[in-house]
Amino acid sequence: MKNYRNETLAIRIQNERSQEAEHSVPLYLTSSYVFEDAEQMRAAFSDEIEANIYSRYSNPNVDELLEKVACLESGEAAWATATGMAAVFTTFAALLQSEDHIVSSKSVFGSTHQLFVNILPKWGITTTYVDAIDYEGYEREIKPETKIVYIETPSNPGLDIIDIKRLAAICIAKNVLLVVDNCFATPVLQQPLKLGADIVIHSATKYMDGQGRVLGGLIVSTKEIIAKIQGFARHSGPALSPFNAWILSKSLETLHLRMEKHCSQAFEIAKRLEGNESVDWVKYPFLDSHPQQVIAKDQMEYGGGIVTFQIKGGLEAGRKFLDQLGLFSLTPNLGDSRSIATHPASTTHSKLKSEEREAVGISDGLVRLSIGLENIEDIWEDIEMALR
Ligand SMILES: *Cc1c(COP(=O)(O)O)cnc(C)c1O
């Protein structure tokens, strides 16, 4: 399989057929696996033979997904978890211990922020935040006890682009692991491991499923690091269900096709929004007006499926805009075939004061659009009508 290109691998990596010779991969809904005799069971338990034992450890549907994702991300091995957050937590729990320290971009997913601030400190693991693109900041905050530098790029919802190669060079020099949450980009847009990162994390819930059906998480890295992750996960139990793995593996067959469309439509919407009189500014990685456009074009294949913009009129205008939309779904997910709009100031970040929101890059009029796969003119007409 290794000589095929990624679009082909995403379709053709498949479980071995059973006696029924299925063309489409069957679903292995089983909690455990049977052995021929006591000797075979002994050998399996002592890792002398490769065999499925119990679905918390391995399952053919999960294995198929892991092989695909490791190929797509150019990694040696992968591990799957029940959710994206389980992938984030498993990575920290497997690789860190009390007194260890993390340096993180301050623009991270809300629950990841909660882990850093409220949960990991219970076990003596602390985190220091730096601005997403403050490279001197990362370098300065890496201490002898720092084990991980953690980033998301493009960031959410600011869409800042972090130069992965540049940050990887700093991490290599300081001997710390660079962990990249690649959820917004997917391996179709960027492959952080090729740019020098050590570990890639995914919420497969987003673009990988792409149809808002299941939750899932993935970790891709070297065999050595995945062995440590596996050692932790086997006994702590964040396993991905076979059904969700089956869905996700099927979804990957169309990931390239979907991402091209999400991205071309998002780029077009971003350009049209820039010309609209109700809009203060638009942020999209491939627009000329994006401060890190050069880095974005260098490390990403396309600009992504998310567009953020500031509507004139602040908080009230943002709320009104959401209420006027007809086609867009109002839901916190993203990366779905259906277009989705969110207004962080009146929803996810409504408990913060206006100044506190500004400090994390969320202005009162900021709207985030996850551009779906519907007809582009239908998407645009909905936005334009709501803006009017
Ligand atoms: C959604 C998301 C997560 C968490 O994933 P779940 O599957 O919801 O647990 C982590 N990181 C990013 C960037 C996300 O968008």
mmCIF file of N, CA, C and O in Angstrom, residues 2 98 158 172 247 253 263 300 374:
data_model
loop_
_atom_site.group_PDB
_atom_site.id
_atom_site.type_symbol
_atom_site.label_atom_id
_atom_site.label_comp_id
_atom_site.label_asym_id
_atom_site.label_seq_id
_atom_site.Cartn_x
_atom_site.Cartn_y
_atom_site.Cartn_z
ATOM 1 N N LYS A 2 2.089 1.151 0.482
ATOM 2 C CA LYS A 2 2.877 2.351 0.784
ATOM 3 C C LYS A 2 3.134 3.256 -0.419
ATOM 4 O O LYS A 2 3.367 4.432 -0.254
ATOM 5 N N SER A 98 3.959 14.236 37.729
ATOM 6 C CA SER A 98 3.957 15.328 38.684
ATOM 7 C C SER A 98 5.240 16.157 38.556
ATOM 8 O O SER A 98 6.320 15.593 38.382
ATOM 9 N N GLY A 158 -9.645 32.751 16.419
ATOM 10 C CA GLY A 158 -8.871 33.861 15.846
ATOM 11 C C GLY A 158 -8.236 33.555 14.502
ATOM 12 O O GLY A 158 -7.848 34.461 13.766
ATOM 13 N N ILE A 172 13.124 21.408 19.309
ATOM 14 C CA ILE A 172 14.215 20.436 19.135
ATOM 15 C C ILE A 172 15.451 20.925 19.913
ATOM 16 O O ILE A 172 16.074 20.168 20.651
ATOM 17 N N ILE A 247 -17.475 4.155 11.114
ATOM 18 C CA ILE A 247 -17.986 5.395 10.509
ATOM 19 C C ILE A 247 -16.812 6.286 10.073
ATOM 20 O O ILE A 247 -16.779 6.796 8.955
ATOM 21 N N GLU A 253 -12.624 8.145 3.420
ATOM 22 C CA GLU A 253 -12.614 7.905 1.980
ATOM 23 C C GLU A 253 -12.944 9.180 1.201
ATOM 24 O O GLU A 253 -12.531 9.344 0.062
ATOM 25 N N CYS A 263 -12.911 24.212 1.668
ATOM 26 C CA CYS A 263 -11.912 25.287 1.609
ATOM 27 C C CYS A 263 -12.177 26.246 0.449
ATOM 28 O O CYS A 263 -12.061 27.461 0.611
ATOM 29 N N MET A 300 0.214 25.207 4.509
ATOM 30 C CA MET A 300 -1.124 24.634 4.280
ATOM 31 C C MET A 300 -1.441 24.525 2.790
ATOM 32 O O MET A 300 -1.101 25.410 2.010
ATOM 33 N N GLU A 374 -23.052 22.830 1.115
ATOM 34 C CA GLU A 374 -24.232 23.208 0.343
ATOM 35 C C GLU A 374 -23.786 24.061 -0.850
ATOM 36 O O GLU A 374 -22.645 24.504 -0.916
#
